[in-house]
Amino acid sequence: MKITKAVIPAAGLGTRMLPVSKSVPKEMLPIDAKPAMQYLVEEAAKSGITDILIVSALGKDAIERHFTACPQYEKKLIESGKQELYKSITDINKIANIYYTYQHEAGGLGQAIRMAKEFVKDEPFAVLYGDDVVISENPATGQLIKAYEKYGKSVAGVKSVPREIIGKYCSLKVENLEGNLYSVSDMIEKPKENEIFSNLAILGRVVLEPCIFDILDRTPGGIGGELQLTDAMAALSRESGMIAVEFEGTRYDMGNKLSYLCANVEVAVNNPEYGEEFRKYLKEFVKSL
Ligand code: UTP
């Protein structure tokens, strides 16, 4: 079945990004003047997704505003002949069909995904974690969809992370199938040293079969009392197996202050308008470090 739906959970509190996340959703933090959420919606559309459900929360209305027409700006830009800027803001409203639902309490990523049941119905769907931006020529979600089309099983987007920090992620029990594809038979969220399966960790992208909703219904609260999506995916991988794709692209965690800064520097150096000037500035600046 062709995958045309995606869910973007964006209702978390973003405590690691305080104080900014008190008033600006971390999912709307900009990388080079474009908010993270726009990168995600563009990636989904490039991957063949036509319908996107954003799981939002109170105080995150900047997300909806960004994908809604803004006649005030449009009029001004037309009047001043700024065609390119006009196009850049009006194009945003046409990237995909976007729908919203609200998670009233941040009860975990698993609970956020549960809210997508009505939207997804009985179709497989992609999930793009709202604070994970992946910069890649070949859209990361599309890479996972390709693996789903080949194997017909739920897919996790993974990368190898250093062993010292795998305890912060979800470690996967895998066997290599071919190239960057693996079969997954188990996984564990935030493993202790003796529980680590491998250095492969899920980073921000999954494709799920709709059976995940039944599994979520019977999954108890996990770490921090929250309903963990990874606990449900662990059950799914033990019961019927999953696929992992070591995806191409650089992933930035907008919920992490250092990763957010790196994203801005690395993307801005390639900006066609001022990248060269910024590079010159950086070269001078590092001399002073
Ligand atoms: P995170 O676990 O990184 O987000 O979830 P968080 O809970 O906001 O982070 P901290 O620890 O407080 O800083 C990954 C994505 O899932 C969403 C988040 O908004 C983020 O985009 N999420 C998380 C939800 O939609 N609902 C939740 O209950 C939790």
mmCIF file of C-alpha atoms and ligand atoms in Angstrom:
data_model
loop_
_atom_site.group_PDB
_atom_site.id
_atom_site.type_symbol
_atom_site.label_atom_id
_atom_site.label_comp_id
_atom_site.label_asym_id
_atom_site.label_seq_id
_atom_site.Cartn_x
_atom_site.Cartn_y
_atom_site.Cartn_z
ATOM 1 C CA MET A 1 0.000 0.000 0.000
ATOM 2 C CA LYS A 2 1.354 3.428 -0.955
ATOM 3 C CA ILE A 3 2.240 5.584 2.051
ATOM 4 C CA THR A 4 0.665 9.038 1.772
ATOM 5 C CA LYS A 5 0.099 9.973 5.425
ATOM 6 C CA ALA A 6 2.525 11.239 8.034
ATOM 7 C CA VAL A 7 2.246 12.193 11.688
ATOM 8 C CA ILE A 8 4.478 14.825 13.262
ATOM 9 C CA PRO A 9 4.344 14.756 17.075
ATOM 10 C CA ALA A 10 5.101 18.249 18.366
ATOM 11 C CA ALA A 11 3.346 18.420 21.720
ATOM 12 C CA GLY A 12 6.309 17.817 24.034
ATOM 13 C CA LEU A 13 7.332 20.350 26.668
ATOM 14 C CA GLY A 14 10.857 20.788 25.317
ATOM 15 C CA THR A 15 12.318 21.215 28.786
ATOM 16 C CA ARG A 16 15.873 20.832 27.483
ATOM 17 C CA MET A 17 15.373 23.988 25.419
ATOM 18 C CA LEU A 18 14.138 26.231 28.234
ATOM 19 C CA PRO A 19 13.858 29.156 28.510
ATOM 20 C CA VAL A 20 13.103 29.662 24.783
ATOM 21 C CA SER A 21 10.628 26.758 24.626
ATOM 22 C CA LYS A 22 8.498 28.501 27.277
ATOM 23 C CA SER A 23 7.134 30.739 24.499
ATOM 24 C CA VAL A 24 8.539 29.407 21.204
ATOM 25 C CA PRO A 25 7.907 25.735 20.358
ATOM 26 C CA LYS A 26 11.250 24.006 19.762
ATOM 27 C CA GLU A 27 9.667 22.604 16.582
ATOM 28 C CA MET A 28 9.509 26.215 15.308
ATOM 29 C CA LEU A 29 13.105 27.145 16.084
ATOM 30 C CA PRO A 30 14.753 28.328 12.878
ATOM 31 C CA ILE A 31 17.661 26.881 11.008
ATOM 32 C CA ASP A 32 18.823 29.694 8.739
ATOM 33 C CA ALA A 33 15.480 31.590 8.894
ATOM 34 C CA LYS A 34 13.328 28.535 8.183
ATOM 35 C CA PRO A 35 11.549 26.825 11.103
ATOM 36 C CA ALA A 36 12.275 23.178 11.838
ATOM 37 C CA MET A 37 8.652 22.263 11.155
ATOM 38 C CA GLN A 38 8.899 23.539 7.572
ATOM 39 C CA TYR A 39 11.949 21.331 6.943
ATOM 40 C CA LEU A 40 9.910 18.362 8.187
ATOM 41 C CA VAL A 41 6.829 19.125 6.107
ATOM 42 C CA GLU A 42 9.015 19.636 2.997
ATOM 43 C CA GLU A 43 10.854 16.357 3.643
ATOM 44 C CA ALA A 44 7.542 14.519 3.987
ATOM 45 C CA ALA A 45 6.165 16.025 0.759
ATOM 46 C CA LYS A 46 9.365 15.151 -1.154
ATOM 47 C CA SER A 47 8.889 11.580 0.098
ATOM 48 C CA GLY A 48 5.413 11.262 -1.452
ATOM 49 C CA ILE A 49 3.362 12.243 1.610
ATOM 50 C CA THR A 50 0.233 14.267 0.806
ATOM 51 C CA ASP A 51 -1.506 14.428 4.221
ATOM 52 C CA ILE A 52 0.148 15.359 7.490
ATOM 53 C CA LEU A 53 -1.257 15.350 11.011
ATOM 54 C CA ILE A 54 0.622 17.581 13.447
ATOM 55 C CA VAL A 55 0.071 16.675 17.100
ATOM 56 C CA SER A 56 0.233 20.076 18.749
ATOM 57 C CA ALA A 57 -0.375 21.487 22.213
ATOM 58 C CA LEU A 58 -1.509 24.614 24.002
ATOM 59 C CA GLY A 59 0.883 27.512 23.354
ATOM 60 C CA LYS A 60 2.184 26.050 20.091
ATOM 61 C CA ASP A 61 -0.141 27.976 17.776
ATOM 62 C CA ALA A 62 2.907 29.424 15.948
ATOM 63 C CA ILE A 63 2.975 26.088 14.087
ATOM 64 C CA GLU A 64 -0.532 26.576 12.650
ATOM 65 C CA ARG A 65 0.131 30.219 11.875
ATOM 66 C CA HIS A 66 3.181 29.301 9.817
ATOM 67 C CA PHE A 67 1.174 27.081 7.469
ATOM 68 C CA THR A 68 -1.732 29.520 7.073
ATOM 69 C CA ALA A 69 -1.994 32.314 4.514
ATOM 70 C CA CYS A 70 -1.029 35.752 5.796
ATOM 71 C CA PRO A 71 -2.735 38.421 3.614
ATOM 72 C CA GLN A 72 -0.991 41.230 5.473
ATOM 73 C CA TYR A 73 2.487 40.094 4.362
ATOM 74 C CA GLU A 74 1.301 38.987 0.940
ATOM 75 C CA LYS A 75 -0.211 42.392 0.120
ATOM 76 C CA LYS A 76 2.904 44.218 1.294
ATOM 77 C CA LEU A 77 5.270 42.007 -0.704
ATOM 78 C CA ILE A 78 3.183 42.288 -3.891
ATOM 79 C CA GLU A 79 3.015 46.072 -3.542
ATOM 80 C CA SER A 80 6.763 46.356 -3.089
ATOM 81 C CA GLY A 81 7.494 43.993 -5.996
ATOM 82 C CA LYS A 82 9.233 41.375 -3.833
ATOM 83 C CA GLN A 83 8.078 38.440 -5.961
ATOM 84 C CA GLU A 84 10.574 35.910 -4.636
ATOM 85 C CA LEU A 85 9.739 36.578 -0.994
ATOM 86 C CA TYR A 86 6.038 36.541 -1.859
ATOM 87 C CA LYS A 87 6.441 33.119 -3.464
ATOM 88 C CA SER A 88 8.491 31.822 -0.537
ATOM 89 C CA ILE A 89 5.675 32.535 1.917
ATOM 90 C CA THR A 90 2.727 31.543 -0.264
ATOM 91 C CA ASP A 91 4.400 28.251 -1.288
ATOM 92 C CA ILE A 92 4.383 27.206 2.371
ATOM 93 C CA ASN A 93 0.595 26.853 2.306
ATOM 94 C CA LYS A 94 0.722 24.448 -0.618
ATOM 95 C CA ILE A 95 3.364 21.933 0.481
ATOM 96 C CA ALA A 96 0.860 19.374 1.789
ATOM 97 C CA ASN A 97 -2.582 19.075 3.390
ATOM 98 C CA ILE A 98 -1.954 19.736 7.048
ATOM 99 C CA TYR A 99 -4.306 18.755 9.884
ATOM 100 C CA TYR A 100 -3.946 19.332 13.614
ATOM 101 C CA THR A 101 -4.904 17.556 16.771
ATOM 102 C CA TYR A 102 -4.105 18.520 20.349
ATOM 103 C CA GLN A 103 -2.463 16.470 23.060
ATOM 104 C CA HIS A 104 -3.765 17.974 26.289
ATOM 105 C CA GLU A 105 -0.980 16.665 28.490
ATOM 106 C CA ALA A 106 2.502 15.614 27.393
ATOM 107 C CA GLY A 107 2.062 11.936 28.268
ATOM 108 C CA GLY A 108 4.796 10.649 25.986
ATOM 109 C CA LEU A 109 5.492 10.080 22.311
ATOM 110 C CA GLY A 110 3.406 6.880 22.361
ATOM 111 C CA GLN A 111 0.386 8.808 23.570
ATOM 112 C CA ALA A 112 0.928 11.462 20.880
ATOM 113 C CA ILE A 113 0.956 8.756 18.177
ATOM 114 C CA ARG A 114 -2.202 7.202 19.616
ATOM 115 C CA MET A 115 -3.984 10.454 18.843
ATOM 116 C CA ALA A 116 -3.426 9.800 15.136
ATOM 117 C CA LYS A 117 -5.587 6.649 15.017
ATOM 118 C CA GLU A 118 -8.617 8.289 13.379
ATOM 119 C CA PHE A 119 -6.430 10.121 10.863
ATOM 120 C CA VAL A 120 -4.398 7.060 9.891
ATOM 121 C CA LYS A 121 -7.283 4.548 9.814
ATOM 122 C CA ASP A 122 -5.906 1.240 8.494
ATOM 123 C CA GLU A 123 -2.986 2.545 6.457
ATOM 124 C CA PRO A 124 0.746 2.388 7.116
ATOM 125 C CA PHE A 125 2.104 5.859 7.926
ATOM 126 C CA ALA A 126 5.321 7.767 8.466
ATOM 127 C CA VAL A 127 6.302 9.478 11.713
ATOM 128 C CA LEU A 128 8.701 12.423 11.727
ATOM 129 C CA TYR A 129 9.652 13.411 15.279
ATOM 130 C CA GLY A 130 8.907 17.126 15.449
ATOM 131 C CA ASP A 131 12.276 18.158 16.837
ATOM 132 C CA ASP A 132 14.486 16.070 14.528
ATOM 133 C CA VAL A 133 15.549 17.779 11.310
ATOM 134 C CA VAL A 134 17.415 15.694 8.746
ATOM 135 C CA ILE A 135 19.291 17.516 6.005
ATOM 136 C CA SER A 136 19.708 15.232 3.008
ATOM 137 C CA GLU A 137 19.493 15.322 -0.789
ATOM 138 C CA ASN A 138 17.625 12.047 -0.572
ATOM 139 C CA PRO A 139 14.748 12.683 1.893
ATOM 140 C CA ALA A 140 15.097 10.460 4.967
ATOM 141 C CA THR A 141 11.381 9.577 5.142
ATOM 142 C CA GLY A 142 11.507 8.492 1.494
ATOM 143 C CA GLN A 143 14.424 6.161 2.299
ATOM 144 C CA LEU A 144 12.283 4.460 4.974
ATOM 145 C CA ILE A 145 9.243 4.266 2.701
ATOM 146 C CA LYS A 146 11.369 2.496 0.075
ATOM 147 C CA ALA A 147 12.369 -0.115 2.682
ATOM 148 C CA TYR A 148 8.717 -0.533 3.694
ATOM 149 C CA GLU A 149 7.745 -1.089 0.057
ATOM 150 C CA LYS A 150 10.436 -3.750 -0.270
ATOM 151 C CA TYR A 151 9.873 -5.693 2.977
ATOM 152 C CA GLY A 152 6.266 -4.845 3.965
ATOM 153 C CA LYS A 153 7.204 -4.333 7.615
ATOM 154 C CA SER A 154 7.409 -1.327 9.929
ATOM 155 C CA VAL A 155 10.696 0.527 9.535
ATOM 156 C CA ALA A 156 12.940 2.466 11.917
ATOM 157 C CA GLY A 157 15.391 5.119 10.719
ATOM 158 C CA VAL A 158 18.673 4.553 12.546
ATOM 159 C CA LYS A 159 22.219 5.792 12.832
ATOM 160 C CA SER A 160 25.242 4.452 14.613
ATOM 161 C CA VAL A 161 25.959 6.471 17.760
ATOM 162 C CA PRO A 162 29.058 6.226 19.993
ATOM 163 C CA ARG A 163 28.717 3.549 22.689
ATOM 164 C CA GLU A 164 29.236 6.116 25.495
ATOM 165 C CA ILE A 165 25.977 7.844 24.572
ATOM 166 C CA ILE A 166 23.762 4.977 23.361
ATOM 167 C CA GLY A 167 22.220 5.006 26.884
ATOM 168 C CA LYS A 168 20.373 8.191 25.892
ATOM 169 C CA TYR A 169 18.764 6.533 22.870
ATOM 170 C CA CYS A 170 16.897 3.381 21.844
ATOM 171 C CA SER A 171 19.339 0.554 21.085
ATOM 172 C CA LEU A 172 18.330 -2.034 18.460
ATOM 173 C CA LYS A 173 18.923 -5.784 18.222
ATOM 174 C CA VAL A 174 19.663 -6.259 14.531
ATOM 175 C CA GLU A 175 20.968 -8.547 11.832
ATOM 176 C CA ASN A 176 22.271 -7.112 8.588
ATOM 177 C CA LEU A 177 20.093 -7.898 5.554
ATOM 178 C CA GLU A 178 21.965 -5.983 2.835
ATOM 179 C CA GLY A 179 23.948 -2.723 2.742
ATOM 180 C CA ASN A 180 22.298 -0.238 5.094
ATOM 181 C CA LEU A 181 19.237 -2.449 5.819
ATOM 182 C CA TYR A 182 18.780 -4.614 8.920
ATOM 183 C CA SER A 183 16.105 -6.859 10.394
ATOM 184 C CA VAL A 184 15.149 -5.833 13.943
ATOM 185 C CA SER A 185 14.075 -8.423 16.515
ATOM 186 C CA ASP A 186 14.098 -6.278 19.670
ATOM 187 C CA MET A 187 14.985 -2.851 21.024
ATOM 188 C CA ILE A 188 15.387 -1.098 24.350
ATOM 189 C CA GLU A 189 14.915 2.547 25.315
ATOM 190 C CA LYS A 190 17.728 4.148 27.326
ATOM 191 C CA PRO A 191 19.633 0.876 27.961
ATOM 192 C CA LYS A 192 21.999 0.371 30.886
ATOM 193 C CA GLU A 193 25.527 -0.787 29.945
ATOM 194 C CA ASN A 194 24.616 -4.513 30.214
ATOM 195 C CA GLU A 195 21.385 -4.053 28.203
ATOM 196 C CA ILE A 196 22.873 -2.520 25.036
ATOM 197 C CA PHE A 197 21.946 -4.522 21.914
ATOM 198 C CA SER A 198 23.972 -2.496 19.386
ATOM 199 C CA ASN A 199 25.190 1.020 18.607
ATOM 200 C CA LEU A 200 22.304 1.502 16.181
ATOM 201 C CA ALA A 201 19.760 3.944 17.591
ATOM 202 C CA ILE A 202 16.418 5.217 16.300
ATOM 203 C CA LEU A 203 16.798 8.845 15.287
ATOM 204 C CA GLY A 204 13.594 10.670 14.489
ATOM 205 C CA ARG A 205 11.993 8.737 11.629
ATOM 206 C CA VAL A 206 9.803 5.629 11.554
ATOM 207 C CA VAL A 207 7.223 4.049 9.275
ATOM 208 C CA LEU A 208 4.545 2.144 11.162
ATOM 209 C CA GLU A 209 1.840 -0.328 10.315
ATOM 210 C CA PRO A 210 -1.558 0.497 11.831
ATOM 211 C CA CYS A 211 -1.309 -2.524 14.194
ATOM 212 C CA ILE A 212 0.848 -0.199 16.340
ATOM 213 C CA PHE A 213 -2.381 1.302 17.750
ATOM 214 C CA ASP A 214 -3.486 -2.045 19.257
ATOM 215 C CA ILE A 215 -0.004 -2.535 20.663
ATOM 216 C CA LEU A 216 -0.006 0.983 22.158
ATOM 217 C CA ASP A 217 -3.371 0.210 23.814
ATOM 218 C CA ARG A 218 -1.802 -2.650 25.745
ATOM 219 C CA THR A 219 1.574 -0.993 26.450
ATOM 220 C CA PRO A 220 2.031 0.134 30.066
ATOM 221 C CA GLY A 221 3.627 3.471 30.967
ATOM 222 C CA GLY A 222 7.407 3.317 30.687
ATOM 223 C CA ILE A 223 10.304 5.602 31.645
ATOM 224 C CA GLY A 224 8.993 8.674 33.540
ATOM 225 C CA GLY A 225 5.474 7.174 33.567
ATOM 226 C CA GLU A 226 5.081 8.246 29.921
ATOM 227 C CA LEU A 227 3.720 6.004 27.182
ATOM 228 C CA GLN A 228 6.877 5.279 25.193
ATOM 229 C CA LEU A 229 6.544 4.637 21.466
ATOM 230 C CA THR A 230 9.733 2.591 21.637
ATOM 231 C CA ASP A 231 8.147 0.162 24.154
ATOM 232 C CA ALA A 232 5.362 -0.490 21.626
ATOM 233 C CA MET A 233 7.866 -0.795 18.747
ATOM 234 C CA ALA A 234 9.916 -3.231 20.883
ATOM 235 C CA ALA A 235 6.805 -5.441 21.228
ATOM 236 C CA LEU A 236 6.141 -5.119 17.490
ATOM 237 C CA SER A 237 9.708 -6.108 16.602
ATOM 238 C CA ARG A 238 9.587 -9.129 18.951
ATOM 239 C CA GLU A 239 6.198 -10.235 17.598
ATOM 240 C CA SER A 240 6.569 -9.707 13.858
ATOM 241 C CA GLY A 241 9.933 -8.054 13.270
ATOM 242 C CA MET A 242 10.799 -4.623 11.939
ATOM 243 C CA ILE A 243 13.308 -3.284 9.436
ATOM 244 C CA ALA A 244 15.976 -0.684 10.202
ATOM 245 C CA VAL A 245 17.461 1.668 7.611
ATOM 246 C CA GLU A 246 20.728 3.430 8.343
ATOM 247 C CA PHE A 247 19.605 6.568 6.535
ATOM 248 C CA GLU A 248 21.708 9.075 4.606
ATOM 249 C CA GLY A 249 21.670 12.639 5.864
ATOM 250 C CA THR A 250 22.695 14.743 8.834
ATOM 251 C CA ARG A 251 20.298 14.740 11.733
ATOM 252 C CA TYR A 252 19.945 17.690 14.096
ATOM 253 C CA ASP A 253 18.056 17.543 17.393
ATOM 254 C CA MET A 254 16.240 20.843 17.861
ATOM 255 C CA GLY A 255 15.569 19.837 21.455
ATOM 256 C CA ASN A 256 19.285 20.009 22.231
ATOM 257 C CA LYS A 257 21.058 23.363 22.518
ATOM 258 C CA LEU A 258 24.379 22.240 21.007
ATOM 259 C CA SER A 259 22.782 20.377 18.106
ATOM 260 C CA TYR A 260 20.612 23.419 17.365
ATOM 261 C CA LEU A 261 23.698 25.664 17.132
ATOM 262 C CA CYS A 262 25.545 23.170 14.899
ATOM 263 C CA ALA A 263 22.527 23.010 12.569
ATOM 264 C CA ASN A 264 22.550 26.751 12.070
ATOM 265 C CA VAL A 265 26.271 26.965 11.365
ATOM 266 C CA GLU A 266 26.370 23.956 9.026
ATOM 267 C CA VAL A 267 23.318 25.011 7.012
ATOM 268 C CA ALA A 268 24.217 28.713 6.865
ATOM 269 C CA VAL A 269 27.680 28.085 5.340
ATOM 270 C CA ASN A 270 25.881 26.680 2.280
ATOM 271 C CA ASN A 271 23.394 29.529 1.937
ATOM 272 C CA PRO A 272 23.667 30.855 -1.651
ATOM 273 C CA GLU A 273 23.053 34.431 -0.533
ATOM 274 C CA TYR A 274 25.472 34.881 2.362
ATOM 275 C CA GLY A 275 27.160 31.475 2.869
ATOM 276 C CA GLU A 276 30.463 32.662 1.446
ATOM 277 C CA GLU A 277 30.537 35.748 3.637
ATOM 278 C CA PHE A 278 29.602 33.658 6.682
ATOM 279 C CA ARG A 279 32.416 31.207 5.919
ATOM 280 C CA LYS A 280 34.888 34.092 5.733
ATOM 281 C CA TYR A 281 33.614 35.362 9.073
ATOM 282 C CA LEU A 282 33.911 31.899 10.649
ATOM 283 C CA LYS A 283 37.502 31.447 9.435
ATOM 284 C CA GLU A 284 38.493 34.728 11.076
ATOM 285 C CA PHE A 285 36.505 33.931 14.188
ATOM 286 C CA VAL A 286 38.096 30.515 14.797
ATOM 287 C CA LYS A 287 41.530 32.167 14.766
ATOM 288 C CA SER A 288 40.473 33.989 17.920
ATOM 289 C CA LEU A 289 39.465 30.788 19.741
HETATM 290 P P1 UTP B 1 11.145 14.441 23.023
HETATM 291 O O1 UTP B 1 11.135 13.432 24.096
HETATM 292 O O2 UTP B 1 12.448 14.783 22.399
HETATM 293 O O3 UTP B 1 10.460 15.814 23.467
HETATM 294 O O4 UTP B 1 10.090 14.008 21.911
HETATM 295 P P2 UTP B 1 10.188 16.486 24.861
HETATM 296 O O5 UTP B 1 9.450 15.607 25.794
HETATM 297 O O6 UTP B 1 9.545 17.780 24.478
HETATM 298 O O7 UTP B 1 11.682 16.763 25.370
HETATM 299 P P3 UTP B 1 12.292 17.313 26.736
HETATM 300 O O8 UTP B 1 12.977 16.128 27.329
HETATM 301 O O9 UTP B 1 11.170 17.879 27.581
HETATM 302 O O10 UTP B 1 13.275 18.382 26.332
HETATM 303 C C1 UTP B 1 10.288 13.938 20.500
HETATM 304 C C2 UTP B 1 9.123 14.627 19.782
HETATM 305 O O11 UTP B 1 7.873 14.117 20.264
HETATM 306 C C3 UTP B 1 7.040 15.154 20.696
HETATM 307 C C4 UTP B 1 7.961 16.333 21.013
HETATM 308 O O12 UTP B 1 7.269 17.572 20.811
HETATM 309 C C5 UTP B 1 9.097 16.140 20.022
HETATM 310 O O13 UTP B 1 8.863 16.813 18.809
HETATM 311 N N1 UTP B 1 6.260 14.730 21.904
HETATM 312 C C6 UTP B 1 6.914 14.288 23.021
HETATM 313 C C7 UTP B 1 4.879 14.805 21.865
HETATM 314 O O14 UTP B 1 4.263 15.185 20.844
HETATM 315 N N2 UTP B 1 4.174 14.452 22.991
HETATM 316 C C8 UTP B 1 4.784 14.019 24.122
HETATM 317 O O15 UTP B 1 4.082 13.727 25.117
HETATM 318 C C9 UTP B 1 6.192 13.941 24.129
#
